[in-house]
XYZ file of C-alpha atoms in Angstrom:
507
model
C 0.000 0.000 0.000
C 1.268 3.466 -0.879
C 2.427 5.289 2.280
C 0.472 8.205 3.687
C 2.896 10.779 2.270
C 4.705 9.412 -0.741
C 5.710 12.683 -2.396
C 5.453 16.472 -2.407
C 3.939 17.447 -5.762
C 3.530 21.107 -6.633
C 0.756 23.333 -5.342
C 0.044 24.933 -8.726
C -0.853 22.083 -11.041
C -2.412 21.737 -14.444
C -4.944 19.216 -13.059
C -6.007 18.665 -9.453
C -8.014 15.520 -8.749
C -9.982 15.406 -5.486
C -10.346 11.900 -4.092
C -8.216 8.757 -4.358
C -10.717 5.965 -4.736
C -11.413 4.057 -7.944
C -12.241 7.298 -9.786
C -9.297 9.366 -8.586
C -6.713 6.638 -9.099
C -8.095 5.887 -12.560
C -8.052 9.596 -13.448
C -4.436 10.009 -12.371
C -3.339 7.022 -14.429
C -5.265 7.892 -17.588
C -4.300 11.571 -17.504
C -0.621 10.751 -17.230
C -0.881 8.137 -19.962
C -2.442 10.823 -22.181
C 0.565 13.090 -21.645
C -0.765 15.282 -18.844
C 2.046 14.878 -16.342
C 1.335 17.900 -14.139
C -1.328 16.201 -11.999
C -1.940 16.317 -8.243
C -4.330 14.000 -6.384
C -5.617 15.270 -3.026
C -7.021 12.723 -0.572
C -8.423 13.657 2.848
C -7.712 10.248 4.414
C -4.291 8.869 5.425
C -4.388 6.405 2.521
C -6.140 5.819 -0.784
C -9.095 3.519 -1.357
C -12.306 5.556 -1.302
C -15.404 3.569 -0.420
C -13.330 0.376 -0.206
C -11.226 1.984 2.495
C -14.208 3.353 4.421
C -16.511 0.322 4.347
C -15.030 -2.510 6.383
C -18.167 -4.016 7.910
C -18.364 -7.825 8.096
C -19.332 -9.293 4.739
C -18.534 -6.155 2.727
C -18.048 -7.184 -0.904
C -18.817 -6.107 -4.433
C -22.041 -7.156 -6.155
C -20.460 -6.922 -9.625
C -18.158 -9.760 -10.778
C -14.528 -8.997 -9.949
C -13.357 -9.361 -13.552
C -15.733 -6.562 -14.552
C -15.250 -4.488 -11.407
C -11.642 -3.678 -12.209
C -9.784 -1.407 -14.610
C -9.669 -2.707 -18.165
C -6.047 -1.544 -18.378
C -5.121 -3.481 -15.216
C -7.168 -6.695 -15.366
C -4.467 -9.217 -14.567
C -5.408 -9.947 -10.971
C -5.931 -13.480 -9.726
C -9.193 -12.817 -7.892
C -9.884 -15.329 -5.140
C -13.681 -15.226 -5.613
C -16.151 -14.416 -8.365
C -17.261 -11.417 -6.278
C -14.283 -9.982 -4.416
C -14.479 -8.811 -0.820
C -13.527 -5.414 0.543
C -9.970 -6.295 1.564
C -9.110 -7.787 -1.805
C -10.537 -4.826 -3.733
C -8.712 -2.368 -1.478
C -5.467 -4.272 -2.013
C -6.081 -4.244 -5.777
C -6.432 -0.452 -5.743
C -3.216 -0.056 -3.776
C -1.293 -2.413 -6.024
C -2.586 -0.736 -9.183
C -1.724 2.721 -7.871
C 1.797 1.549 -7.037
C 2.221 -0.169 -10.391
C 1.355 3.016 -12.297
C 3.269 5.429 -10.075
C 0.281 7.240 -8.599
C 2.291 7.803 -5.406
C 4.341 10.381 -7.308
C 1.340 12.721 -7.489
C -0.654 11.688 -4.423
C -1.079 13.931 -1.375
C -2.853 12.095 1.458
C -4.202 13.768 4.568
C -5.233 16.871 2.606
C -8.893 17.892 2.917
C -10.262 20.301 0.309
C -12.444 22.862 2.090
C -13.387 25.142 -0.786
C -12.630 25.800 -4.451
C -13.302 29.042 -6.311
C -13.075 29.785 -10.016
C -10.802 32.760 -10.740
C -11.873 34.044 -14.180
C -8.968 36.488 -14.514
C -6.384 33.749 -14.135
C -8.612 31.000 -15.557
C -7.754 28.768 -12.617
C -9.408 27.077 -9.687
C -8.203 28.365 -6.299
C -8.394 25.638 -3.656
C -8.417 26.092 0.112
C -7.252 22.948 1.861
C -6.087 21.734 5.258
C -2.574 21.940 3.760
C -2.848 25.501 2.522
C -3.644 26.838 -0.934
C -3.510 24.993 -4.231
C -4.485 26.057 -7.723
C -5.390 24.194 -10.900
C -6.315 24.951 -14.470
C -8.610 21.903 -14.378
C -10.443 20.515 -11.341
C -11.645 16.895 -11.330
C -14.017 15.798 -8.568
C -13.592 12.082 -7.949
C -15.419 11.849 -4.632
C -18.116 9.486 -5.918
C -21.806 9.134 -4.991
C -21.242 6.653 -2.129
C -19.320 8.955 0.141
C -21.504 10.669 2.762
C -23.111 8.139 5.174
C -26.815 8.620 5.870
C -27.393 8.449 9.631
C -30.497 7.070 11.306
C -32.528 10.217 11.890
C -35.148 9.384 14.503
C -35.682 10.718 18.030
C -33.486 9.254 20.751
C -30.577 7.850 18.743
C -28.123 9.921 20.749
C -29.566 8.431 23.966
C -28.913 4.806 23.030
C -26.803 3.260 25.793
C -24.821 0.821 23.644
C -22.571 1.134 20.589
C -24.138 2.559 17.417
C -22.385 1.234 14.298
C -23.047 2.625 10.841
C -21.940 0.102 8.233
C -19.719 2.756 6.615
C -18.030 3.512 9.948
C -17.700 0.061 11.482
C -15.918 -0.261 14.823
C -14.188 -3.641 14.886
C -13.469 -3.197 18.570
C -17.130 -3.857 19.394
C -17.694 -7.511 20.215
C -21.138 -8.767 19.138
C -20.767 -12.180 20.758
C -23.711 -13.006 22.998
C -25.304 -9.574 22.555
C -28.702 -8.441 21.318
C -28.223 -6.603 18.041
C -30.793 -4.415 16.276
C -30.168 -3.836 12.561
C -31.947 -0.969 10.823
C -32.125 -1.196 7.038
C -32.592 -3.750 4.297
C -30.411 -2.438 1.498
C -27.113 -3.638 0.068
C -25.054 -3.338 3.253
C -27.756 -4.982 5.417
C -28.016 -7.932 3.044
C -24.267 -8.441 3.407
C -23.792 -7.743 7.112
C -26.748 -9.682 8.555
C -25.522 -13.160 7.459
C -22.123 -12.375 8.984
C -23.329 -11.323 12.430
C -26.123 -13.848 13.077
C -23.607 -16.509 14.092
C -22.100 -14.211 16.727
C -25.066 -12.406 18.239
C -27.409 -13.937 20.792
C -30.336 -12.244 19.061
C -30.793 -10.127 15.940
C -33.739 -7.791 15.403
C -33.972 -6.676 11.768
C -36.082 -3.582 11.054
C -37.090 -3.573 7.402
C -38.953 -0.552 6.080
C -39.086 -1.896 2.522
C -38.499 -5.465 1.375
C -35.743 -5.680 -1.254
C -35.616 -7.805 -4.387
C -32.833 -10.336 -3.841
C -31.397 -12.652 -6.483
C -29.052 -15.554 -5.659
C -25.375 -14.602 -5.811
C -23.131 -17.137 -7.549
C -20.169 -16.253 -5.367
C -17.719 -19.135 -5.254
C -13.946 -19.404 -4.877
C -12.033 -19.131 -8.157
C -9.834 -22.214 -8.677
C -6.136 -21.509 -9.153
C -6.210 -23.404 -12.449
C -8.898 -21.038 -13.741
C -6.736 -17.986 -13.013
C -3.801 -19.836 -14.593
C -5.809 -20.273 -17.794
C -6.857 -16.608 -17.807
C -3.202 -15.589 -17.658
C -1.998 -17.956 -20.369
C -4.816 -18.384 -22.877
C -4.795 -15.421 -25.292
C -8.002 -13.427 -25.082
C -9.486 -15.509 -22.237
C -9.671 -12.701 -19.712
C -11.078 -10.305 -22.279
C -13.707 -12.835 -23.324
C -14.735 -13.424 -19.701
C -15.054 -9.696 -19.113
C -17.129 -9.322 -22.284
C -19.427 -12.151 -21.231
C -20.008 -10.628 -17.811
C -20.606 -7.256 -19.409
C -23.236 -8.830 -21.669
C -25.068 -10.350 -18.698
C -25.127 -7.004 -16.926
C -26.458 -5.321 -20.055
C -29.214 -7.926 -20.412
C -30.294 -7.172 -16.872
C -30.243 -3.453 -17.616
C -32.484 -4.018 -20.625
C -35.163 -5.353 -18.271
C -34.944 -2.180 -16.206
C -35.507 -0.052 -19.283
C -38.410 -2.243 -20.384
C -40.428 -3.080 -17.236
C -42.416 -5.842 -18.926
C -39.194 -7.845 -19.245
C -38.534 -7.473 -15.524
C -41.350 -9.928 -14.773
C -39.126 -12.818 -15.875
C -36.430 -11.831 -13.391
C -39.059 -11.247 -10.721
C -40.188 -14.852 -11.155
C -36.646 -16.039 -10.491
C -36.350 -13.813 -7.410
C -39.668 -15.113 -6.042
C -38.510 -18.692 -6.556
C -35.284 -17.900 -4.705
C -37.299 -16.515 -1.788
C -39.728 -19.446 -1.774
C -36.937 -22.027 -1.674
C -35.004 -20.247 1.064
C -37.837 -19.198 3.423
C -40.362 -21.855 4.416
C -42.421 -19.794 6.863
C -45.295 -18.219 4.924
C -45.657 -15.097 7.092
C -41.944 -14.365 6.947
C -41.970 -14.943 3.213
C -44.841 -12.509 2.773
C -42.999 -9.882 4.793
C -39.913 -10.361 2.590
C -41.883 -10.022 -0.672
C -41.501 -6.591 -2.324
C -44.606 -4.654 -3.352
C -42.924 -2.780 -6.213
C -41.345 -3.702 -9.544
C -37.897 -5.251 -9.642
C -35.277 -2.616 -10.460
C -37.188 0.296 -8.969
C -34.678 0.169 -6.125
C -31.167 -1.195 -6.304
C -31.309 -4.908 -7.075
C -29.506 -6.995 -4.441
C -27.764 -10.351 -4.671
C -27.174 -12.834 -1.857
C -27.365 -16.579 -1.385
C -27.221 -16.327 2.421
C -29.484 -13.425 3.438
C -32.820 -15.273 3.409
C -31.333 -18.202 5.296
C -29.941 -15.824 7.922
C -33.297 -14.071 8.389
C -34.989 -17.466 8.805
C -32.894 -18.509 11.810
C -34.716 -18.905 15.131
C -32.845 -16.141 16.958
C -33.426 -13.612 14.155
C -36.646 -11.597 14.287
C -37.859 -9.660 11.251
C -39.828 -6.485 11.908
C -41.350 -5.269 8.615
C -41.593 -1.671 9.744
C -39.631 1.546 9.799
C -38.010 2.744 13.021
C -39.873 5.540 14.781
C -37.631 6.110 17.808
C -34.712 4.812 19.819
C -34.505 4.685 23.600
C -31.701 3.840 25.997
C -31.909 0.091 25.401
C -34.776 -0.172 22.919
C -35.637 0.331 19.267
C -39.250 1.316 18.589
C -40.888 0.494 15.271
C -43.448 2.652 13.495
C -45.988 -0.132 14.103
C -45.415 0.023 17.867
C -42.946 -2.883 18.014
C -40.414 -2.543 20.814
C -37.154 -4.502 20.626
C -34.504 -4.547 23.331
C -30.956 -4.198 22.039
C -27.387 -3.926 23.289
C -25.911 -2.835 19.950
C -27.517 -0.770 17.180
C -26.352 -1.313 13.588
C -27.543 1.314 11.102
C -27.365 -0.025 7.557
C -28.917 3.163 6.223
C -26.655 3.750 3.235
C -25.417 7.057 1.846
C -26.649 10.477 0.837
C -26.145 9.571 -2.796
C -27.262 12.887 -4.297
C -25.034 15.026 -2.058
C -21.644 15.863 -3.542
C -19.269 16.452 -0.609
C -17.901 19.725 -2.042
C -21.192 21.120 -3.337
C -21.337 23.729 -0.566
C -17.721 24.803 -1.041
C -17.479 24.919 -4.833
C -17.956 28.488 -6.116
C -18.348 29.873 -9.623
C -17.031 33.288 -10.714
C -20.031 35.045 -9.145
C -19.712 33.323 -5.779
C -22.598 30.918 -6.346
C -22.108 27.434 -4.934
C -22.701 24.264 -6.909
C -25.421 23.291 -4.427
C -27.220 26.575 -5.102
C -26.883 26.079 -8.857
C -28.412 22.620 -8.603
C -31.184 23.660 -6.183
C -31.686 20.099 -4.994
C -31.647 18.546 -8.475
C -28.077 17.634 -9.539
C -27.588 17.705 -13.277
C -24.671 17.961 -15.660
C -23.878 17.575 -19.340
C -23.060 13.903 -19.916
C -22.738 13.635 -16.137
C -19.403 15.415 -16.469
C -19.634 19.204 -16.948
C -21.800 21.776 -15.158
C -22.668 25.036 -16.888
C -21.213 28.048 -15.105
C -18.321 26.065 -13.617
C -15.526 26.177 -16.221
C -12.869 23.473 -16.365
C -14.704 21.407 -13.773
C -15.261 17.699 -14.415
C -17.329 15.329 -12.293
C -16.625 11.607 -12.278
C -19.625 9.304 -11.814
C -21.794 12.417 -11.878
C -25.578 12.765 -12.223
C -27.576 10.376 -14.439
C -24.705 8.081 -15.422
C -25.283 4.914 -13.416
C -28.048 2.348 -13.160
C -29.219 -0.780 -11.468
C -26.985 -3.147 -13.425
C -24.077 -1.104 -14.719
C -20.526 -1.584 -13.505
C -19.376 1.795 -12.218
C -15.913 1.053 -13.609
C -17.238 0.791 -17.170
C -18.871 4.189 -16.773
C -15.781 5.661 -15.138
C -13.451 4.597 -17.920
C -15.795 6.063 -20.528
C -15.754 9.351 -18.634
C -11.975 9.318 -18.430
C -11.846 9.033 -22.217
C -14.097 12.095 -22.418
C -11.973 13.981 -19.863
C -8.686 13.361 -21.653
C -10.373 14.313 -24.934
C -11.501 17.633 -23.446
C -8.049 18.425 -22.103
C -6.430 17.459 -25.394
C -8.794 19.848 -27.175
C -7.804 22.654 -24.805
C -4.165 21.843 -25.418
C -4.528 21.912 -29.194
C -6.521 25.148 -29.346
C -4.587 26.957 -26.623
C -7.746 28.221 -24.955
C -7.704 28.917 -21.228
C -10.965 27.204 -20.300
C -14.154 25.578 -21.493
C -17.692 25.863 -20.127
C -20.675 23.810 -21.275
C -23.403 25.913 -22.870
C -26.567 26.266 -20.741
C -28.713 25.347 -23.754
C -26.688 22.203 -24.444
C -26.928 21.095 -20.825
C -30.650 21.791 -20.681
C -31.388 19.968 -23.945
C -29.360 16.946 -22.884
C -31.058 16.681 -19.496
C -34.499 17.101 -21.039
C -33.758 14.133 -23.296
C -32.526 12.087 -20.339
C -35.610 12.783 -18.257
C -37.896 12.034 -21.193
C -36.191 8.671 -21.767
C -36.433 7.820 -18.072
C -40.207 8.157 -17.993
C -40.889 4.617 -19.115
C -38.126 2.910 -17.157
C -38.655 0.910 -13.991
C -36.529 3.485 -12.157
C -39.371 5.982 -12.506
C -42.462 3.785 -12.826
C -41.696 0.878 -10.474
C -43.839 2.133 -7.614
C -41.187 2.838 -4.975
C -39.074 5.629 -3.547
C -35.318 5.336 -3.932
C -32.105 7.324 -3.956
C -32.478 7.469 -7.723
C -35.046 10.224 -7.233
C -34.608 13.704 -5.774
C -37.290 14.953 -3.339
C -38.969 16.668 -6.292
C -39.354 13.312 -8.042
C -36.728 14.048 -10.693
C -34.416 11.125 -11.410
C -30.890 12.452 -10.833
C -29.046 9.127 -10.750
C -29.931 6.739 -13.570
C -28.823 6.583 -17.204
C -31.862 5.622 -19.295
C -30.105 3.830 -22.165
C -27.577 1.025 -22.560
C -24.025 1.250 -21.241
C -22.840 0.721 -24.812
C -24.620 3.907 -25.841
C -23.011 5.736 -22.933
C -19.543 4.522 -23.915
C -20.106 5.627 -27.514
C -21.412 9.034 -26.410
C -18.374 9.633 -24.221
C -15.824 8.235 -26.667
C -15.371 11.610 -28.340
C -15.280 15.042 -26.739
C -18.262 17.168 -27.835
C -16.543 20.505 -28.458
C -19.661 22.042 -29.987
C -21.479 21.912 -26.649
C -18.978 24.287 -24.999
C -17.949 27.932 -25.017
C -14.262 28.759 -24.989
C -12.498 31.321 -22.843
C -10.211 33.686 -24.715
C -7.632 35.082 -25.018
C -5.686 31.897 -25.359
C -3.391 31.011 -22.503
C -0.755 28.377 -23.122
C 0.862 26.332 -20.394
C 4.073 24.324 -20.685
C 4.471 22.303 -23.831
C 3.057 18.788 -23.540
C 3.395 15.789 -25.853
C 0.665 15.382 -28.442
C 0.506 11.607 -28.136
C -0.255 9.337 -25.223
C 2.724 8.373 -23.134
C 2.912 4.751 -22.063
C 4.497 3.772 -18.776
């Protein structure tokens, strides 16, 4: 793993990347490969890793096959399982960063507090815990799964025992022989519950909404299989393509809700085979269309919920007392430990309150509760700013890494265009951004994301879908494969920086 302070890059850089998770590491590598050597990556934590550094709860793993949930330019990892766990993914990120020299440009322990666009200098001025930085181009790689969503009910602060959010797990808390209340039934709950039921004396699971859960074919990968992937030409690429095709087929069902019924039948069969008690099975049966919320995968969750010392409460939590959790239906459960598997504030960009345009307007004010960008990457009024995994780019089946790499192609294309023309900055036209987002929202109308009959983090409080991409990932990759110069205005007079190579530089 790269040490906390591997280097001292300059404070005035051509590109500053904020965040050193999958997005930030990928951005640093691709930018340098494209010839942009003057890059600085700022990371608030002591080490890189992003969400795979923060989330260490028992059972934490990816729900996308490991071969697909990895960089296409660094695929040669002998994954131990079909779906890698947190430690293995974190180690992969560290090894990849070291392999491509990311430590040369990484500054850990530096928190960005604010960033302001200086139109006279055509640069971003950054205020950080390590003093001032500046950049011609600012790349936000903080990701949508960054800010934990706490349990917001009366009395949480009065709970007498440990309160563990899955994104801030305290491994010093021993669950053995204790009564544990788990609040939530999303992705982290489905992973953590099977891991803690064998330790706890009793588990009380509060489920506001039943999730759709498909079986997860997570098995160890034989050493001979990895050997073949390394030695058979094209084998790893073919496996990745096959997994990509399966994900795309699933996404097609989300865009065409009538096709989702076939997958729903499989999910119902999975539930019926795993849970014999009729009342429990009814409580675990969703009342909305598959794909409306994030689709979950687990081959152990239903079995865990069915154990005798696990009690399912199909209700939201209304309050917490000193040693009790109170459900909205009046249920009272005694607990020694409270686990909040309540997810993240997906629509809240960490720097939205501290990112200022030339007029002093923040990004949060510009969005007014409805995040939107052109191709999920550029925001009108904020020149030379690029978002990674921004609004309306992901979906219920897409690998975030596929989307990320497409965006990185777009980013390097934009910077190459600036380099060729000699302009100081680019800013997406308001009309282009508005027209694009109108088309996105129109296409989303018929998808299960909008019509599935549920509430989810895909939707802003206004009902606008600010998360999902309404078409295929292939269409997204094609759209981002070439920088759309016609959608932008260009800041003149031209300002040239140091000469840079015109062709990509390989390591």
